[in-house]
PDB file of C-alpha atoms in Angstrom:
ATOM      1  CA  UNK A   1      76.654 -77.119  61.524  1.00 37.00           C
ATOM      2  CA  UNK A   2      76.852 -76.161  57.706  1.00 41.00           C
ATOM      3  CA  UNK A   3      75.870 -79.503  56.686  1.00 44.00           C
ATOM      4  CA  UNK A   4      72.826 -79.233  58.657  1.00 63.00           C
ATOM      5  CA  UNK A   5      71.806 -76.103  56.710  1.00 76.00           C
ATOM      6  CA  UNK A   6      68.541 -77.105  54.209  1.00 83.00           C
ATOM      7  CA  UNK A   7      67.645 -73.846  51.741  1.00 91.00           C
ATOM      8  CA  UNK A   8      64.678 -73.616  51.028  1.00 92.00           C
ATOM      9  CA  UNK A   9      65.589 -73.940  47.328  1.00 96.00           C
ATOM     10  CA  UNK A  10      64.415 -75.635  43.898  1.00 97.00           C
ATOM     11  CA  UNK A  11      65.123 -79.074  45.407  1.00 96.00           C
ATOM     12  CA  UNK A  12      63.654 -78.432  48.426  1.00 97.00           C
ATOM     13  CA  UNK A  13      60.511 -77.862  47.110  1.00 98.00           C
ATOM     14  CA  UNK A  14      60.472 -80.978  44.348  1.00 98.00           C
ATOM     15  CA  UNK A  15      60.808 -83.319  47.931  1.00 98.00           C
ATOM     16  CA  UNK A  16      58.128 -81.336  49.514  1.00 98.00           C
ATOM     17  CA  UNK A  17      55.773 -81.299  46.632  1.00 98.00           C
ATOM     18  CA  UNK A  18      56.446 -85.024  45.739  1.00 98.00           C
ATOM     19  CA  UNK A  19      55.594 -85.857  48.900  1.00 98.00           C
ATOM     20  CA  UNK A  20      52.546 -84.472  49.276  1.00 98.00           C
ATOM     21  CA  UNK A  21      51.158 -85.287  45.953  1.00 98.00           C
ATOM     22  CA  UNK A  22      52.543 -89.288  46.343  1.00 98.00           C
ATOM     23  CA  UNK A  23      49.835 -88.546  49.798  1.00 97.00           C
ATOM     24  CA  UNK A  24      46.852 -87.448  47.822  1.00 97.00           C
ATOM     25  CA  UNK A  25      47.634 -90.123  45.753  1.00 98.00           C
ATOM     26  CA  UNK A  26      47.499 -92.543  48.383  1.00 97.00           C
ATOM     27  CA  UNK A  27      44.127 -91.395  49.264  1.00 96.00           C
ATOM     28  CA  UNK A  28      42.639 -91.890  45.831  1.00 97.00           C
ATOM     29  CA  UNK A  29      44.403 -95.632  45.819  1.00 97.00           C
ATOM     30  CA  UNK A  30      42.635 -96.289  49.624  1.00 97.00           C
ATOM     31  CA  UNK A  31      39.533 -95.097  47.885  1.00 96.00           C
ATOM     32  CA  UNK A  32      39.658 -97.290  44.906  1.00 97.00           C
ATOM     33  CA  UNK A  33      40.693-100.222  46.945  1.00 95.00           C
ATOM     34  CA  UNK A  34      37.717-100.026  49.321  1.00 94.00           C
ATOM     35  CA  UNK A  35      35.497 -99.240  46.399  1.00 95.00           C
ATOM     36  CA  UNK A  36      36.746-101.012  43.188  1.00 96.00           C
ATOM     37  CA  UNK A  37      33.648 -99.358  40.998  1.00 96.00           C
ATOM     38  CA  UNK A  38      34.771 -96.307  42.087  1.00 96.00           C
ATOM     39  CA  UNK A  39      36.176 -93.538  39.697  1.00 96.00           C
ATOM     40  CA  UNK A  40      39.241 -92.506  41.721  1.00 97.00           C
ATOM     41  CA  UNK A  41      42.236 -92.738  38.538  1.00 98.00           C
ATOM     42  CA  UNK A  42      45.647 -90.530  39.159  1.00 98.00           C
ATOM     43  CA  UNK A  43      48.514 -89.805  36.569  1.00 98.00           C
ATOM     44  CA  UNK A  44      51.661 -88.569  35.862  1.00 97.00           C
ATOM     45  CA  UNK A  45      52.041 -85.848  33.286  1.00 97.00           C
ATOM     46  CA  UNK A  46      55.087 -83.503  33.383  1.00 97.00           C
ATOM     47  CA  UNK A  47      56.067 -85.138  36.190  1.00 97.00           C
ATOM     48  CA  UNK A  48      53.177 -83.298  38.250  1.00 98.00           C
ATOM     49  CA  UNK A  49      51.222 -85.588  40.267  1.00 98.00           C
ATOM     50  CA  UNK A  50      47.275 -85.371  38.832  1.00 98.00           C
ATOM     51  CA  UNK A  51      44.572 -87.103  40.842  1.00 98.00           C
ATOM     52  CA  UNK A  52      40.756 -87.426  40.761  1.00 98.00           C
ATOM     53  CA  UNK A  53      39.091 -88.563  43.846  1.00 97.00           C
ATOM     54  CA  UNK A  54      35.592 -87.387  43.418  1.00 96.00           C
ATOM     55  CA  UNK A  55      33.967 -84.420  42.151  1.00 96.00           C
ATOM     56  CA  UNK A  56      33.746 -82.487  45.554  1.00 91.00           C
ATOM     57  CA  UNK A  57      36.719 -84.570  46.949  1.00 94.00           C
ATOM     58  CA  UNK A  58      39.778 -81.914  48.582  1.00 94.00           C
ATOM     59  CA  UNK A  59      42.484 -84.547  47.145  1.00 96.00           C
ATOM     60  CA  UNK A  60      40.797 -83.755  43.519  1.00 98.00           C
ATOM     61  CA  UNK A  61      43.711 -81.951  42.508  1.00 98.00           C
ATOM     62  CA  UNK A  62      47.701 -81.454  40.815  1.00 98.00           C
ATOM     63  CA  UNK A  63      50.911 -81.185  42.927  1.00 98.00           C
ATOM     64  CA  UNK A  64      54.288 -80.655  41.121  1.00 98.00           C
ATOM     65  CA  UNK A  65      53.209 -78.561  38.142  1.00 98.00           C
ATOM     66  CA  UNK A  66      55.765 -76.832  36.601  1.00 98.00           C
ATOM     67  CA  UNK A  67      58.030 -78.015  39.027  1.00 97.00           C
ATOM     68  CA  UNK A  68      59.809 -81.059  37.481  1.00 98.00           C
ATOM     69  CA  UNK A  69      59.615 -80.628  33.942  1.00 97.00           C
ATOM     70  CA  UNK A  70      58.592 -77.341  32.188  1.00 96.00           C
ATOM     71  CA  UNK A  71      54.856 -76.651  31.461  1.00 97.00           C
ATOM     72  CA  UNK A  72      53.429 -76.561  27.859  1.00 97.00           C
ATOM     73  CA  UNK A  73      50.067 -75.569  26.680  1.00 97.00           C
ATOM     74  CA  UNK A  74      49.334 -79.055  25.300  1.00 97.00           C
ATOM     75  CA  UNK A  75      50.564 -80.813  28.757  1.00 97.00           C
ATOM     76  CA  UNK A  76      48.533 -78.212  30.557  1.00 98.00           C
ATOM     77  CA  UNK A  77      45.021 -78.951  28.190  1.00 98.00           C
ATOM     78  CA  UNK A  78      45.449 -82.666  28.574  1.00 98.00           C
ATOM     79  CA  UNK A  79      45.537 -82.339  32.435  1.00 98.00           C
ATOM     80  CA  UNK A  80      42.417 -79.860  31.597  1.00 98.00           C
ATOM     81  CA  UNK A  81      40.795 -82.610  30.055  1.00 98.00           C
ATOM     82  CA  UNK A  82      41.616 -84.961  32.412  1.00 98.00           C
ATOM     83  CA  UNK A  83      39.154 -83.340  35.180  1.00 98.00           C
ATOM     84  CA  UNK A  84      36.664 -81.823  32.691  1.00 98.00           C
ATOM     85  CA  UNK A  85      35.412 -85.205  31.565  1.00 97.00           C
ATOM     86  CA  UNK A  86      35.021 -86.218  35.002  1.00 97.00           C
ATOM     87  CA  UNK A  87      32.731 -83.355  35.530  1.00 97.00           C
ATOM     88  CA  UNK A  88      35.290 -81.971  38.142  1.00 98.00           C
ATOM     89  CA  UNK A  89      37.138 -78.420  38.793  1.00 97.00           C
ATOM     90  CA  UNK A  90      40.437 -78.184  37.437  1.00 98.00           C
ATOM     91  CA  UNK A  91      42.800 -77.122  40.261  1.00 98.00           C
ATOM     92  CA  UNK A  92      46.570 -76.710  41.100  1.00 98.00           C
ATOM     93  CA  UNK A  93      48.721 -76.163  43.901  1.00 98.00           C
ATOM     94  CA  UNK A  94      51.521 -74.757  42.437  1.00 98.00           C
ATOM     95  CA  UNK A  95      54.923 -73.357  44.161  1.00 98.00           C
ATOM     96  CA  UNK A  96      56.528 -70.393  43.415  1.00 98.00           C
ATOM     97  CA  UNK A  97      59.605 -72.144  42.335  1.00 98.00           C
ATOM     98  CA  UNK A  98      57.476 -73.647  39.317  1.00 98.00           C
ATOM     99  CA  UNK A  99      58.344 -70.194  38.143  1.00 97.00           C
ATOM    100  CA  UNK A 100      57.338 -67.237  35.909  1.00 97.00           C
ATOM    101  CA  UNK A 101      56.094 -69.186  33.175  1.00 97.00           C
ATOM    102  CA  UNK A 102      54.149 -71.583  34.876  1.00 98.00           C
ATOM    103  CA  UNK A 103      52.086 -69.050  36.125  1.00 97.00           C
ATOM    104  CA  UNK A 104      52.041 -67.229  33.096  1.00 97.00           C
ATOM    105  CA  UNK A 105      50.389 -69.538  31.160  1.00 98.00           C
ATOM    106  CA  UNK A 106      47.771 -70.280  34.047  1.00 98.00           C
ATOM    107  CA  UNK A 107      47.112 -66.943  33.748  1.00 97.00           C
ATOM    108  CA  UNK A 108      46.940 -67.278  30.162  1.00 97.00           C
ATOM    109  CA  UNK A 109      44.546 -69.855  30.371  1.00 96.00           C
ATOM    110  CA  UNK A 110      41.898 -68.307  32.492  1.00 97.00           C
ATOM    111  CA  UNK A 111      43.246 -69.597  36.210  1.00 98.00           C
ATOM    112  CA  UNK A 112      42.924 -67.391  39.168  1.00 97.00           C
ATOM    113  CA  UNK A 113      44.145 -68.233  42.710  1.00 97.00           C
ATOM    114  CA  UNK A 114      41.645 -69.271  45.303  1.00 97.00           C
ATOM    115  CA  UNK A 115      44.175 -70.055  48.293  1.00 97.00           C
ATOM    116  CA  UNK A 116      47.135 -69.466  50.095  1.00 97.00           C
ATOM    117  CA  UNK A 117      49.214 -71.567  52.276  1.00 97.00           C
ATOM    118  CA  UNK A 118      52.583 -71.853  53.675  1.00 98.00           C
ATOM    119  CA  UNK A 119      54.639 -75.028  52.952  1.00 98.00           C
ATOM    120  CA  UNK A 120      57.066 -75.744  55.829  1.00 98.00           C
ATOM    121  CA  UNK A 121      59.994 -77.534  56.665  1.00 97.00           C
ATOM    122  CA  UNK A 122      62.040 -78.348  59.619  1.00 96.00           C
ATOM    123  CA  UNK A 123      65.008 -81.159  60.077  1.00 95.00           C
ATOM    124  CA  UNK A 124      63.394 -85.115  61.961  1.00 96.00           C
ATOM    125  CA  UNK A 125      65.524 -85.264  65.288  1.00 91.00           C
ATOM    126  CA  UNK A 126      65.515 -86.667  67.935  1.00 87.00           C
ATOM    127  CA  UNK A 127      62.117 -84.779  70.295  1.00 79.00           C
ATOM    128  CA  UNK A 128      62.311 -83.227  73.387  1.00 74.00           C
ATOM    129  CA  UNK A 129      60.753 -85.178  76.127  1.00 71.00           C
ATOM    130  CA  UNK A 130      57.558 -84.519  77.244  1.00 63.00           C
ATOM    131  CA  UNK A 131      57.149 -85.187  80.908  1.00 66.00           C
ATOM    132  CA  UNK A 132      53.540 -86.086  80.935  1.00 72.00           C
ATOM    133  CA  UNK A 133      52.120 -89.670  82.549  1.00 76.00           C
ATOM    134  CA  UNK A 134      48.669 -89.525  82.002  1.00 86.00           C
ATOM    135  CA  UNK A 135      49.052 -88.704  77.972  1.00 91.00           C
ATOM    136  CA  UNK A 136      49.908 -91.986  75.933  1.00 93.00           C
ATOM    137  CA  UNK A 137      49.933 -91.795  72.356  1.00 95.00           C
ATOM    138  CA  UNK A 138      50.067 -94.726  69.995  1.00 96.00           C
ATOM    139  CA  UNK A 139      49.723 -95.592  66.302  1.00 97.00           C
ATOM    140  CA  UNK A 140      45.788 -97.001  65.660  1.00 97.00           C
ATOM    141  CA  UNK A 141      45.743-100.320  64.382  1.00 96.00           C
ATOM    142  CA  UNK A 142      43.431-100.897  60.576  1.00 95.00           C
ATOM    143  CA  UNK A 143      40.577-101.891  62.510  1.00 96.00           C
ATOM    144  CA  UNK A 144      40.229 -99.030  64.596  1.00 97.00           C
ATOM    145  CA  UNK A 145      39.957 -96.703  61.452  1.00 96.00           C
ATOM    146  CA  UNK A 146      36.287 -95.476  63.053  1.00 96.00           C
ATOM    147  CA  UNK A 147      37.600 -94.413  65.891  1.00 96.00           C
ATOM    148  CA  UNK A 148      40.566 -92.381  64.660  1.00 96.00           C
ATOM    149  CA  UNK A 149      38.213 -91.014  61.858  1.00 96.00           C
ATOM    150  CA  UNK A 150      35.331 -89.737  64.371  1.00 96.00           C
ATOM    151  CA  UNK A 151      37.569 -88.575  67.103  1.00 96.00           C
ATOM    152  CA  UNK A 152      39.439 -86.548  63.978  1.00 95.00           C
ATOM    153  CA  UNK A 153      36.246 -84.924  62.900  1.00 95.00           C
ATOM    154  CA  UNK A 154      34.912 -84.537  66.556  1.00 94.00           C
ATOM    155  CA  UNK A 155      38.218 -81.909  66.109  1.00 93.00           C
ATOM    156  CA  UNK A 156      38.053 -80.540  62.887  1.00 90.00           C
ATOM    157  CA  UNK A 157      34.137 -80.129  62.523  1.00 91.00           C
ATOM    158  CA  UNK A 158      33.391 -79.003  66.484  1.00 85.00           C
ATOM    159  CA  UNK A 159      32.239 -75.725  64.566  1.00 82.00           C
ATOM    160  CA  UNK A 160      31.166 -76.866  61.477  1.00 85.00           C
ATOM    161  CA  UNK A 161      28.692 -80.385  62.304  1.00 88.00           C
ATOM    162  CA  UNK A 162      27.120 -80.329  58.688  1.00 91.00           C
ATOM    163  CA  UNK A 163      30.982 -81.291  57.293  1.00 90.00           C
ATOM    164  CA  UNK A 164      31.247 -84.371  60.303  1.00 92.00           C
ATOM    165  CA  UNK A 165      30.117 -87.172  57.813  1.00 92.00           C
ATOM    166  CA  UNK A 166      32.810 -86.184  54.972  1.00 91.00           C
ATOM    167  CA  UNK A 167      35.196 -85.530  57.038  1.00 93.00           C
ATOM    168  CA  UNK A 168      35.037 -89.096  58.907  1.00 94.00           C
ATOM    169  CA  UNK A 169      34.800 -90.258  55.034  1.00 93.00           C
ATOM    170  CA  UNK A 170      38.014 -88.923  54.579  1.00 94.00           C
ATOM    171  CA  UNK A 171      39.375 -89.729  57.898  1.00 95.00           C
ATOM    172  CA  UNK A 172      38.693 -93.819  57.462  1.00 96.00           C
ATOM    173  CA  UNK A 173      40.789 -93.463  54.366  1.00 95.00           C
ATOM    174  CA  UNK A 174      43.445 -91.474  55.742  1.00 96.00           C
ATOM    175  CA  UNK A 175      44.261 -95.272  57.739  1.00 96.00           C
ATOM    176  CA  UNK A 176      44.158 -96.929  55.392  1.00 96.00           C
ATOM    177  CA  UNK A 177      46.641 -94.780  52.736  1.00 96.00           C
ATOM    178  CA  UNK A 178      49.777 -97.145  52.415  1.00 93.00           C
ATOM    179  CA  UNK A 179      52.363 -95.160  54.738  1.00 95.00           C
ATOM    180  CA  UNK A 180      50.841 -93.360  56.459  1.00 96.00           C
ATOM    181  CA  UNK A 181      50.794 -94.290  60.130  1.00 97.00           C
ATOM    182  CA  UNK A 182      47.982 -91.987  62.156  1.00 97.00           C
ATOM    183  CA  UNK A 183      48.097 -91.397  65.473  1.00 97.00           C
ATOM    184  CA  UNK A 184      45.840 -91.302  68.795  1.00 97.00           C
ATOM    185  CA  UNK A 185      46.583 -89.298  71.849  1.00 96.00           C
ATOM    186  CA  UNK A 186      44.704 -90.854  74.725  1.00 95.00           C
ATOM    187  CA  UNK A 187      44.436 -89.066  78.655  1.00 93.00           C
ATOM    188  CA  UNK A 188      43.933 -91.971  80.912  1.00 89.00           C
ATOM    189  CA  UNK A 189      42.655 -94.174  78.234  1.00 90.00           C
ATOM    190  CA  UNK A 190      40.141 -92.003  76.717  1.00 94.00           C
ATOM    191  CA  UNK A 191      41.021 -90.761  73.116  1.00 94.00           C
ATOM    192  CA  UNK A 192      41.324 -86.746  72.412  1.00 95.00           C
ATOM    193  CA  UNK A 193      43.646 -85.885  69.479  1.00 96.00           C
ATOM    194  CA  UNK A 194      44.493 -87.533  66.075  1.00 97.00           C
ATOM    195  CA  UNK A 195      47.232 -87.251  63.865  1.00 96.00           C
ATOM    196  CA  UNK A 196      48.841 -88.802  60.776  1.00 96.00           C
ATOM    197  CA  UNK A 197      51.803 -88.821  59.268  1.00 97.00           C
ATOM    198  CA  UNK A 198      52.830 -89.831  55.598  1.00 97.00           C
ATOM    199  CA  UNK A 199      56.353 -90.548  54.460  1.00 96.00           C
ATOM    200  CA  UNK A 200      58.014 -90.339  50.689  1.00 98.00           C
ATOM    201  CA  UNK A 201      61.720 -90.993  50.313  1.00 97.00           C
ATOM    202  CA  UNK A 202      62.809 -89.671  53.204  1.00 97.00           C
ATOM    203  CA  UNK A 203      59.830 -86.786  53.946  1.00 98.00           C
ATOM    204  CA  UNK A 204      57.520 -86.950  56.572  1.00 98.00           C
ATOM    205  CA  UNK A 205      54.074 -85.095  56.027  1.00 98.00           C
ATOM    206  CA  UNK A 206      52.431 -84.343  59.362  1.00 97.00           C
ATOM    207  CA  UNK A 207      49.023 -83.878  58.708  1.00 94.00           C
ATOM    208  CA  UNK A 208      45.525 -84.119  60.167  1.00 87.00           C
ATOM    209  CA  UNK A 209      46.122 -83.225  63.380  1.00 91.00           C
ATOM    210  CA  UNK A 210      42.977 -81.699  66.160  1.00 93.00           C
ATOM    211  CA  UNK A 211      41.429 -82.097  69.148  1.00 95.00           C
ATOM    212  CA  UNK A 212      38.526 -82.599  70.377  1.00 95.00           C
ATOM    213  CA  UNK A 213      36.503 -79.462  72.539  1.00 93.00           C
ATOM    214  CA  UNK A 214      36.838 -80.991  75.991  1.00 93.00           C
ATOM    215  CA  UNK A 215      40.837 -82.149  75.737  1.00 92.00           C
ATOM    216  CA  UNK A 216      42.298 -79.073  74.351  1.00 92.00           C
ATOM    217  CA  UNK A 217      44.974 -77.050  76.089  1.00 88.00           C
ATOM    218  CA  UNK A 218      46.012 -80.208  77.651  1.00 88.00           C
ATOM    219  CA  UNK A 219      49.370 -80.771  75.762  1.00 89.00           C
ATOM    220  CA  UNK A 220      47.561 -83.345  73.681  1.00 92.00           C
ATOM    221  CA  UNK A 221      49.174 -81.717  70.307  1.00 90.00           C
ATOM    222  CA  UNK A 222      52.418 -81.794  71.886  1.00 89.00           C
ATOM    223  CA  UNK A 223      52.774 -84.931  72.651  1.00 92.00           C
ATOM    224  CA  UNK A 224      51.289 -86.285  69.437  1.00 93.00           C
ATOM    225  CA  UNK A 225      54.088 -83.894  67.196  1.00 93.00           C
ATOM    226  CA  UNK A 226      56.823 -85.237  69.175  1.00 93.00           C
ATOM    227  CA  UNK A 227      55.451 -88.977  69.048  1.00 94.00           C
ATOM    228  CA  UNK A 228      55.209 -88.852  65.086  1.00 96.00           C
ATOM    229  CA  UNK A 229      58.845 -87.095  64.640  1.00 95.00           C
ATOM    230  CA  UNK A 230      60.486 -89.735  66.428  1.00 95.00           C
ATOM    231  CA  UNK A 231      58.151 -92.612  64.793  1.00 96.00           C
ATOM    232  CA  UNK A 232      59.667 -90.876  61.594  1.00 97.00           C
ATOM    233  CA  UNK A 233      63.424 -90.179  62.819  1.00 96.00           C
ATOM    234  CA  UNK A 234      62.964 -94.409  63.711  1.00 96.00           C
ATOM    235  CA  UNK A 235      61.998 -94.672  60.476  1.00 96.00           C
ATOM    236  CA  UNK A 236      64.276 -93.153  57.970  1.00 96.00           C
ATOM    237  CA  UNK A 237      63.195 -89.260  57.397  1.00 97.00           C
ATOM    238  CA  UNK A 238      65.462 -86.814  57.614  1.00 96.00           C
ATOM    239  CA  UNK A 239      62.717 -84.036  56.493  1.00 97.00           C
ATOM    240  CA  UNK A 240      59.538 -83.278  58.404  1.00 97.00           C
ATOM    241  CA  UNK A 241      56.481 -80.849  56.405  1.00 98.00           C
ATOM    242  CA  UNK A 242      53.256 -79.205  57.171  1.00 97.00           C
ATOM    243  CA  UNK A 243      51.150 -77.198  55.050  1.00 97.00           C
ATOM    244  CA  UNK A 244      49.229 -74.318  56.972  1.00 95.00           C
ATOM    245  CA  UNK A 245      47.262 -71.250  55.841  1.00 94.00           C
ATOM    246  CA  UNK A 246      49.667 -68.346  55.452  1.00 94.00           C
ATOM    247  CA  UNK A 247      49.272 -66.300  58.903  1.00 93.00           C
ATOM    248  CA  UNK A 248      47.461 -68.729  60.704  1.00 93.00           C
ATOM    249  CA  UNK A 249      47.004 -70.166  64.307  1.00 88.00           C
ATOM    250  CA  UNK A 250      47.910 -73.422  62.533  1.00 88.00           C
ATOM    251  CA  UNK A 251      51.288 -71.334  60.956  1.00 93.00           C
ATOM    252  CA  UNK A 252      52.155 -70.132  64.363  1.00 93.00           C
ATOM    253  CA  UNK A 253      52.388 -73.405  65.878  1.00 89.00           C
ATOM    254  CA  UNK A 254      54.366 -74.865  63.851  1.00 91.00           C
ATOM    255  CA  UNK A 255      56.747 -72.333  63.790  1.00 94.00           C
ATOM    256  CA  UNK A 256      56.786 -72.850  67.608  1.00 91.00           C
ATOM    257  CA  UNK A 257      57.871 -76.484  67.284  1.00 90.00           C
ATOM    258  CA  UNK A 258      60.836 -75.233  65.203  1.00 93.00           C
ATOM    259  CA  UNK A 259      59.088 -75.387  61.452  1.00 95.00           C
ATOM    260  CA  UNK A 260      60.074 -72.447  58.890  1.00 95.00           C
ATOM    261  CA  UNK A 261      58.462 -71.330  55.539  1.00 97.00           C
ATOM    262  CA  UNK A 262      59.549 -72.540  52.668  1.00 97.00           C
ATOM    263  CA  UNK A 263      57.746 -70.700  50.214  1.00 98.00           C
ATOM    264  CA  UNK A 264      54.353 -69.553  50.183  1.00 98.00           C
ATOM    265  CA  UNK A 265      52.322 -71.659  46.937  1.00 98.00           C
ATOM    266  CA  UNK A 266      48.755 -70.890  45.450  1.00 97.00           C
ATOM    267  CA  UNK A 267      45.921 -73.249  44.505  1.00 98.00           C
ATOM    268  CA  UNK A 268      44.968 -71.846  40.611  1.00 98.00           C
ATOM    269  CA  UNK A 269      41.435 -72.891  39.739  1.00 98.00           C
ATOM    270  CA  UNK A 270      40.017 -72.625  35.779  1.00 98.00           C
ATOM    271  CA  UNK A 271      37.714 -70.015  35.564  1.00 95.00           C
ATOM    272  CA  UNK A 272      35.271 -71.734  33.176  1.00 88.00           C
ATOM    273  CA  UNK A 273      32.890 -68.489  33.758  1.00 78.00           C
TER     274      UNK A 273
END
């Protein structure tokens, strides 16, 4: 039982973030292979992951500052520069463990925080069985990156139609990001959740996950969270992670299916005002 214990401690959080910036970085590389003229570039400085996918693009971002290596000023102006010559907002998800003078230097440097979100963990094992016939859920083969994409925004955009477009954008290159598997939950053959999963040494980042209006509150989330842990138990993780805002439906959830904080990070943005 001891050995089963994970603290939610410095390491912890260098898996986590690692493998959630080696994600966004797989987005950017999907992006750039689809579109060689493309402007998507990434790179390593401090050991922080630093990727630009677009000016308006959510993956447009840093994971890891602080974390790996300590933050200087110069490190922290080259990333600056990095973004500002693409015309692009410099941002940063940044983890408490990145520590005191990480964040003192943001602050320094004219940074304020513009979101909060709980990073959480939870052991892969072996899922409960769901008893349910008429739900089969199954990994979506490259070619059927349209339909995963549109019955994911169908989900996420039910409320919000003017963001369906980007968000199938974004959905078509979620399939075709190098591992990361994404998921369809079908009721009698007819698609009604998506999901995706990406895996770093070891971690599994579930991800992406909604239904569409006329399937929810059919179990269609539950059978798609215990089809990708035991797609990742089969292959290799030991570590499952979501990312949810802090106090959400979305936190709630997960902490239902056995997820616990880890910490609670901040996205800093350069106030440029």
């Amino acid at each position: 039982m001891i050995d089963a214990i994970m603290f939610a401690d410095l390491e912890l959080a260098k898996r986590l973030e690692r493998a959630e910036g080696f994600a966004c970085v797989q987005f950017a590389a999907a992006r750039k292979k689809a579109l060689p003229d493309c402007n998507s570039e990434w790179m390593r400085r401090r050991d922080a992951d630093v990727v630009f996918d677009g000016v308006d693009a959510p993956t447009t971002q840093t994971f890891g500052l602080g974390l790996f290596e300590q933050l200087t000023a110069d490190a922290l102006a080259e990333i600056e520069e990095f973004f500002l010559t693409r015309s692009a907002a410099v941002m940063h998800e940044v983890s408490p463990l990145a520590g005191v003078a990480t964040l003192g230097l943001l602050c320094a440097r004219g940074y304020r925080p513009i979101e909060i979100s709980n990073v959480m963990f939870r052991t892969v094992d072996s899922p409960a069985r769901l008893d349910r016939d008429d739900i089969q859920v199954r990994v979506v083969a490259a070619d059927e990156a349209q339909l995963w994409a549109a019955v994911s925004a169908r989900g996420w955009t039910y409320e919000y139609p003017e963001l369906k477009e980007f968000v199938e954008q974004m959905g078509v290159l979620m399939v075709a990001r190098e591992q990361s598997p994404c998921f369809l939950a079908e009721v009698n053959g007819v698609a009604g959740a998506a999901g995706g999963l990406s895996f770093h040494e070891g971690v599994a980042l579930f991800a992406g996950a909604a239904t569409v209006p006329e399937f929810r509150r059919r179990g269609l989330q539950g059978a798609l969270l215990e089809a990708r842990m035991l797609y990742a138990l089969e292959h290799g993780c030991d570590l499952a992670m979501m990312v949810a805002e802090a106090g959400s439906n979305s936190q709630r959830n997960a902490e239902r299916q056995g997820f616990r904080v880890a910490y609670t990070r901040m996205k800093w943005k350069l106030d440029r005002s």
